[in-house]
JSON list of C-alpha atoms in Angstrom, two decimals:
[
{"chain": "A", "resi": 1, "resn": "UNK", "atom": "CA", "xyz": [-16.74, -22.77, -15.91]},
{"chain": "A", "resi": 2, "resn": "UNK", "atom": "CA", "xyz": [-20.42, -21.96, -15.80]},
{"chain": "A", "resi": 3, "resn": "UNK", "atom": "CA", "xyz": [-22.15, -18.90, -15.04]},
{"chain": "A", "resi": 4, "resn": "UNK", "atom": "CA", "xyz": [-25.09, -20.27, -13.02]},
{"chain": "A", "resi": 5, "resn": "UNK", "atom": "CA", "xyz": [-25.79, -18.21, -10.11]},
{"chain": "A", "resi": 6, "resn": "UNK", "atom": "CA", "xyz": [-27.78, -20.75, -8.44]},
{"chain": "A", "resi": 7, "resn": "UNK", "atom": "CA", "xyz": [-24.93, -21.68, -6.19]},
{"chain": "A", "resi": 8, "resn": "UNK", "atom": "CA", "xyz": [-26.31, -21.32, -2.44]},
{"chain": "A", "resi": 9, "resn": "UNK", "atom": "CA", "xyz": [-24.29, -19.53, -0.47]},
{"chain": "A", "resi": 10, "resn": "UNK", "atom": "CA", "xyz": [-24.11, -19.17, 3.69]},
{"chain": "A", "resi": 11, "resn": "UNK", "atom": "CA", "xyz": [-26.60, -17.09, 5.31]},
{"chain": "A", "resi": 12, "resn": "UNK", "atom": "CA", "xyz": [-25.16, -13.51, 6.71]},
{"chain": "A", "resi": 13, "resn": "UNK", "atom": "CA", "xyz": [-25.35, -13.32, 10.22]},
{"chain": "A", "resi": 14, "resn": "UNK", "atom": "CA", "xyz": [-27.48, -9.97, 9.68]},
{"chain": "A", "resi": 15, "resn": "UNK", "atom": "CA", "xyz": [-29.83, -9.37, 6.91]},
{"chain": "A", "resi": 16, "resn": "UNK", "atom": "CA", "xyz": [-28.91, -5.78, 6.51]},
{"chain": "A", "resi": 17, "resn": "UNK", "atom": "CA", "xyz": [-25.67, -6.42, 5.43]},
{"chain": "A", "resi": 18, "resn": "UNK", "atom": "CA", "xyz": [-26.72, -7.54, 1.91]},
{"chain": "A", "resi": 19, "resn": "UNK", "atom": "CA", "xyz": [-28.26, -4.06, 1.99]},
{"chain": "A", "resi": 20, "resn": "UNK", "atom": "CA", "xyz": [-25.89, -2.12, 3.17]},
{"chain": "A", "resi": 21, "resn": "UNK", "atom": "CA", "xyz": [-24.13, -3.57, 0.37]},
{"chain": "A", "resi": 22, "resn": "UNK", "atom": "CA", "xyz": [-26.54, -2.72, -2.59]},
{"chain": "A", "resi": 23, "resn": "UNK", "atom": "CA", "xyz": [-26.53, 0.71, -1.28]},
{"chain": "A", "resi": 24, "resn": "UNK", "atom": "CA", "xyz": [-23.32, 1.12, -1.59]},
{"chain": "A", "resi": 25, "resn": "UNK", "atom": "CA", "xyz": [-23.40, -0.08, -4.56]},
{"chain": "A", "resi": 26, "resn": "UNK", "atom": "CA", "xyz": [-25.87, 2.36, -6.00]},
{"chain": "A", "resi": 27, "resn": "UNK", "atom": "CA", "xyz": [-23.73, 5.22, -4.00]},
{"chain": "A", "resi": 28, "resn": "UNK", "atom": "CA", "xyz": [-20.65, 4.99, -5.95]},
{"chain": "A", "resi": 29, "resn": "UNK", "atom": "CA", "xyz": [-22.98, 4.78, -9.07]},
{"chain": "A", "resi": 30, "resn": "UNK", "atom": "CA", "xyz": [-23.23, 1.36, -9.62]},
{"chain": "A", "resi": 31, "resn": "UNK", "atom": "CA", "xyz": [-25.98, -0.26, -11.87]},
{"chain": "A", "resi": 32, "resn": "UNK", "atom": "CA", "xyz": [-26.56, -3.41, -10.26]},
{"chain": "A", "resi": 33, "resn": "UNK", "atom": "CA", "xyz": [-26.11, -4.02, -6.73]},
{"chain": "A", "resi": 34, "resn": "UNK", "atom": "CA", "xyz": [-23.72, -6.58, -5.35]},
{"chain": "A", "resi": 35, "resn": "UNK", "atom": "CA", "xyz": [-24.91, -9.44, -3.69]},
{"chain": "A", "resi": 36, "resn": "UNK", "atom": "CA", "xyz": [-23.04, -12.18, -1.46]},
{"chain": "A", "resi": 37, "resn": "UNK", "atom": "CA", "xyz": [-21.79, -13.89, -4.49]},
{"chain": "A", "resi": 38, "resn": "UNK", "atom": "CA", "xyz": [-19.73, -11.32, -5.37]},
{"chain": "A", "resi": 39, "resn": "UNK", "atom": "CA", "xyz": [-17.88, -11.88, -2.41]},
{"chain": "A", "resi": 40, "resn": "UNK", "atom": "CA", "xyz": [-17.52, -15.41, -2.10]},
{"chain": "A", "resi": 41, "resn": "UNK", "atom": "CA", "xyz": [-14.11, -15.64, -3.45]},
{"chain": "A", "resi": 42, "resn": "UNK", "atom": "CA", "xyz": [-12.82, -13.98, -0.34]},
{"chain": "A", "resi": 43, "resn": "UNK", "atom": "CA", "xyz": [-15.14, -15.65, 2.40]},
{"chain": "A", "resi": 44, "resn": "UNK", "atom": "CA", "xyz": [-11.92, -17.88, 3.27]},
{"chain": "A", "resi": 45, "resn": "UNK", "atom": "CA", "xyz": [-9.23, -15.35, 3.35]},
{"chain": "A", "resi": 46, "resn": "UNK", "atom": "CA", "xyz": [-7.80, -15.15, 6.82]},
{"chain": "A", "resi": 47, "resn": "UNK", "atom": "CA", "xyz": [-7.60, -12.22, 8.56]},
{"chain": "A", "resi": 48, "resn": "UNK", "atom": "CA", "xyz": [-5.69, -10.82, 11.95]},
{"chain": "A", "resi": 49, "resn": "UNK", "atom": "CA", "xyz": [-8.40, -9.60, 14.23]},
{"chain": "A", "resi": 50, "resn": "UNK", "atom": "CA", "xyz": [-6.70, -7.76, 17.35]},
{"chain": "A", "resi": 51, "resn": "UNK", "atom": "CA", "xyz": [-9.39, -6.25, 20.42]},
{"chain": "A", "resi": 52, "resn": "UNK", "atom": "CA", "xyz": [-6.62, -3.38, 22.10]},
{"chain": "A", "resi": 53, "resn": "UNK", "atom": "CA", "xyz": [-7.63, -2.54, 25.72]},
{"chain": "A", "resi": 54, "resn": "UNK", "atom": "CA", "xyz": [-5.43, 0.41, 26.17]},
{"chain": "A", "resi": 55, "resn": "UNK", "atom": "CA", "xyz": [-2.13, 1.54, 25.68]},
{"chain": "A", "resi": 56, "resn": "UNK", "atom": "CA", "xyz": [0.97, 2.69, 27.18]},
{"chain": "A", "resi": 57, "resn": "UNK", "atom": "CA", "xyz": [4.45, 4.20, 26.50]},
{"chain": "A", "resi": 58, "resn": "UNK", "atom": "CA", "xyz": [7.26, 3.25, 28.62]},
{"chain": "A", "resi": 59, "resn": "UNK", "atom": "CA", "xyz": [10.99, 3.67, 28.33]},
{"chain": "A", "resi": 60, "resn": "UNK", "atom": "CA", "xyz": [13.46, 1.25, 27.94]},
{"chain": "A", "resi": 61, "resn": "UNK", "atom": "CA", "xyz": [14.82, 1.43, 31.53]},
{"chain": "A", "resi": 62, "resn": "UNK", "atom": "CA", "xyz": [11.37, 1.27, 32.67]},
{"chain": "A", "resi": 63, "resn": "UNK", "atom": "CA", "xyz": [10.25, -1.51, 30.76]},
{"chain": "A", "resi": 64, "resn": "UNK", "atom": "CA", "xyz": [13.40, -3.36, 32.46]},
{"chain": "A", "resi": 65, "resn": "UNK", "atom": "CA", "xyz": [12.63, -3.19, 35.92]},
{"chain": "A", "resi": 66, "resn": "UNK", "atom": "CA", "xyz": [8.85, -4.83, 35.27]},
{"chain": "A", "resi": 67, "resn": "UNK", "atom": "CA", "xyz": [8.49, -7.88, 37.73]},
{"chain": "A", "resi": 68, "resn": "UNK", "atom": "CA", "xyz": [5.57, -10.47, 38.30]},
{"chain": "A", "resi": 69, "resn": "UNK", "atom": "CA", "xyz": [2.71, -8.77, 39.36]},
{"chain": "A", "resi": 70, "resn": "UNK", "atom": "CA", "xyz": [3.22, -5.07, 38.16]},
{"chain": "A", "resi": 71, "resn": "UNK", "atom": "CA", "xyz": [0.95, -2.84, 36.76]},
{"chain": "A", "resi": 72, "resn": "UNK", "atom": "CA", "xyz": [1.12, -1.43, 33.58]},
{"chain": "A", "resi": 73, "resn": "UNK", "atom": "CA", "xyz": [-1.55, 2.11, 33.66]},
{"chain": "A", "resi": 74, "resn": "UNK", "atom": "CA", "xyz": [-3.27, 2.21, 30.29]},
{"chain": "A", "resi": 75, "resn": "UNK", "atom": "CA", "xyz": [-4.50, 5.29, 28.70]},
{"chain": "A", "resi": 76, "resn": "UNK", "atom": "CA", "xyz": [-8.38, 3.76, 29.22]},
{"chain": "A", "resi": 77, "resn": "UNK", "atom": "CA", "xyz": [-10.93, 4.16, 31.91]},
{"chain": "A", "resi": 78, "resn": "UNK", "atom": "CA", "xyz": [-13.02, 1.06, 32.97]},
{"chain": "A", "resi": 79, "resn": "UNK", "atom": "CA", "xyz": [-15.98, 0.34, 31.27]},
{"chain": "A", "resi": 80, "resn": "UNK", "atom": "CA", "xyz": [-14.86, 2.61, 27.91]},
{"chain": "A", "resi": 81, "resn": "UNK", "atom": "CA", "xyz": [-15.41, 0.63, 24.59]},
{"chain": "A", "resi": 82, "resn": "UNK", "atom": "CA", "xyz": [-12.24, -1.23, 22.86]},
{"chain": "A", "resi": 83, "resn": "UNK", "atom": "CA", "xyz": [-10.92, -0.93, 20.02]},
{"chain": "A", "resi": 84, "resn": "UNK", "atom": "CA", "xyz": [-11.39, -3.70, 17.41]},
{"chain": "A", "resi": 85, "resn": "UNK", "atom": "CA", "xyz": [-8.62, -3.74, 14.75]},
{"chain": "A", "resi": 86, "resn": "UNK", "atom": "CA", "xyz": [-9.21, -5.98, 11.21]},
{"chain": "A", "resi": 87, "resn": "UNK", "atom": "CA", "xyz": [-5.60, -6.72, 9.78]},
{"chain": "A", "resi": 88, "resn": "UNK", "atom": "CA", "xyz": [-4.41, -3.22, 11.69]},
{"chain": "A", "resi": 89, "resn": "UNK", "atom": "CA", "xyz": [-7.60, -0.91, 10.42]},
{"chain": "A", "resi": 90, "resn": "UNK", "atom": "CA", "xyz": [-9.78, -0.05, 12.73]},
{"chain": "A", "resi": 91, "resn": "UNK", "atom": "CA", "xyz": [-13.25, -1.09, 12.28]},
{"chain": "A", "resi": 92, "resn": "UNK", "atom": "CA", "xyz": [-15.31, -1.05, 15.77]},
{"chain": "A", "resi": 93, "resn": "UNK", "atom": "CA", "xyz": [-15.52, -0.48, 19.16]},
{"chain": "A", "resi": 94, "resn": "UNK", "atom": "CA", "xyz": [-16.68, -3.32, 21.99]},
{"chain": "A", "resi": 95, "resn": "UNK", "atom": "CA", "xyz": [-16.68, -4.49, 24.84]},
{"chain": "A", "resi": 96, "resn": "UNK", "atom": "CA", "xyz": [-14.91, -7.41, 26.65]},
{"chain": "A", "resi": 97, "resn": "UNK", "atom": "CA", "xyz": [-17.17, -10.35, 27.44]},
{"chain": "A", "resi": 98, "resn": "UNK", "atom": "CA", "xyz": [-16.75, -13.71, 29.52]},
{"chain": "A", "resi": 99, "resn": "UNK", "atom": "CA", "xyz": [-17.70, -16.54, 27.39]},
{"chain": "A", "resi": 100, "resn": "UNK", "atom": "CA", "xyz": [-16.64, -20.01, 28.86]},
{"chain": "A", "resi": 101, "resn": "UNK", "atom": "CA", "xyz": [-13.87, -19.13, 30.37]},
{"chain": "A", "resi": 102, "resn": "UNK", "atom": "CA", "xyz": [-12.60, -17.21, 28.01]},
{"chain": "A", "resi": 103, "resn": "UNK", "atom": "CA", "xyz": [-12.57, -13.75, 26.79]},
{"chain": "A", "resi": 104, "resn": "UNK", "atom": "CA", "xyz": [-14.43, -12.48, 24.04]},
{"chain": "A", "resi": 105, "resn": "UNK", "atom": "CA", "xyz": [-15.54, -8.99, 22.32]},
{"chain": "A", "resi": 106, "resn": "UNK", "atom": "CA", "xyz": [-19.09, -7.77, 21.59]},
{"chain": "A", "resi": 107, "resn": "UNK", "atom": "CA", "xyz": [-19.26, -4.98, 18.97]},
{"chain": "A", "resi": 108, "resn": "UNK", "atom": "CA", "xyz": [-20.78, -1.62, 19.90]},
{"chain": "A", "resi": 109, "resn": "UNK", "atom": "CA", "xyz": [-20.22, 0.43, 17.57]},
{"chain": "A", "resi": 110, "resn": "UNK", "atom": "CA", "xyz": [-19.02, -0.73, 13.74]},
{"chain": "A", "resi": 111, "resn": "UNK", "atom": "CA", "xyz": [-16.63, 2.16, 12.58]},
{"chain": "A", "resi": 112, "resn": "UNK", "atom": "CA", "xyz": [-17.56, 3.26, 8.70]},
{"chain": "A", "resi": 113, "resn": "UNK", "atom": "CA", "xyz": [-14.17, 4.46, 6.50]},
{"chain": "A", "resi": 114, "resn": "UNK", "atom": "CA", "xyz": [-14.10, 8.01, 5.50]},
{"chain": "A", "resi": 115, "resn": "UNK", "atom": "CA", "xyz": [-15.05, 8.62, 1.75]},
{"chain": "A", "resi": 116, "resn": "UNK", "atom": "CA", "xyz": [-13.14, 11.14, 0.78]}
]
């Protein structure tokens, strides 16, 4: 296998995420910053994306006696952000969106892991 690193790769939807990345890179101490490359091995590893509206807790009994058309009260207000979830972590907050027909999430606010 060679080492050429003249391999293009896709573009990044934003440009300051190759930054973001070299930063961090020089945060934990790093020499030489990491680049897209470095991540290409993973680019096609699926992942479980969930957008949770709101939640509730009902009892068994409760649950039970649901029929077409009830209405489950979620702990949210209208117009308060979502939750985005990446393979159960939580990573951002949105909003819901139409987009042909169907729903969708814009991102608000990206949600940065504690470094402890």
């Amino acid at each position: 296998m060679s080492a050429d690193k003249s391999m293009p790769l896709p573009e990044l939807d934003q440009g300051d995420d190759l930054a973001l990345v070299e930063q961090d890179k020089r945060a934990e101490g790093g020499s030489e910053p990491r680049a897209a490359a470095d991540l290409e091995a993973v680019f096609d590893v699926p992942v479980a994306v969930s957008a949770v509206l709101g939640r509730a807790r009902l009892e068994v009994q409760q649950l039970m006696r649901l029929k077409p058309g009830a209405v489950i009260e979620l702990d949210r207000k209208i117009g308060e952000a979502i939750d985005i979830y990446v393979n159960d972590r939580l990573v951002a907050r949105g909003e819901v969106v139409l987009v042909e027909e169907k729903l969708g999430v814009t991102m608000t606010e990206i949600i940065k892991p504690d470094r402890a």
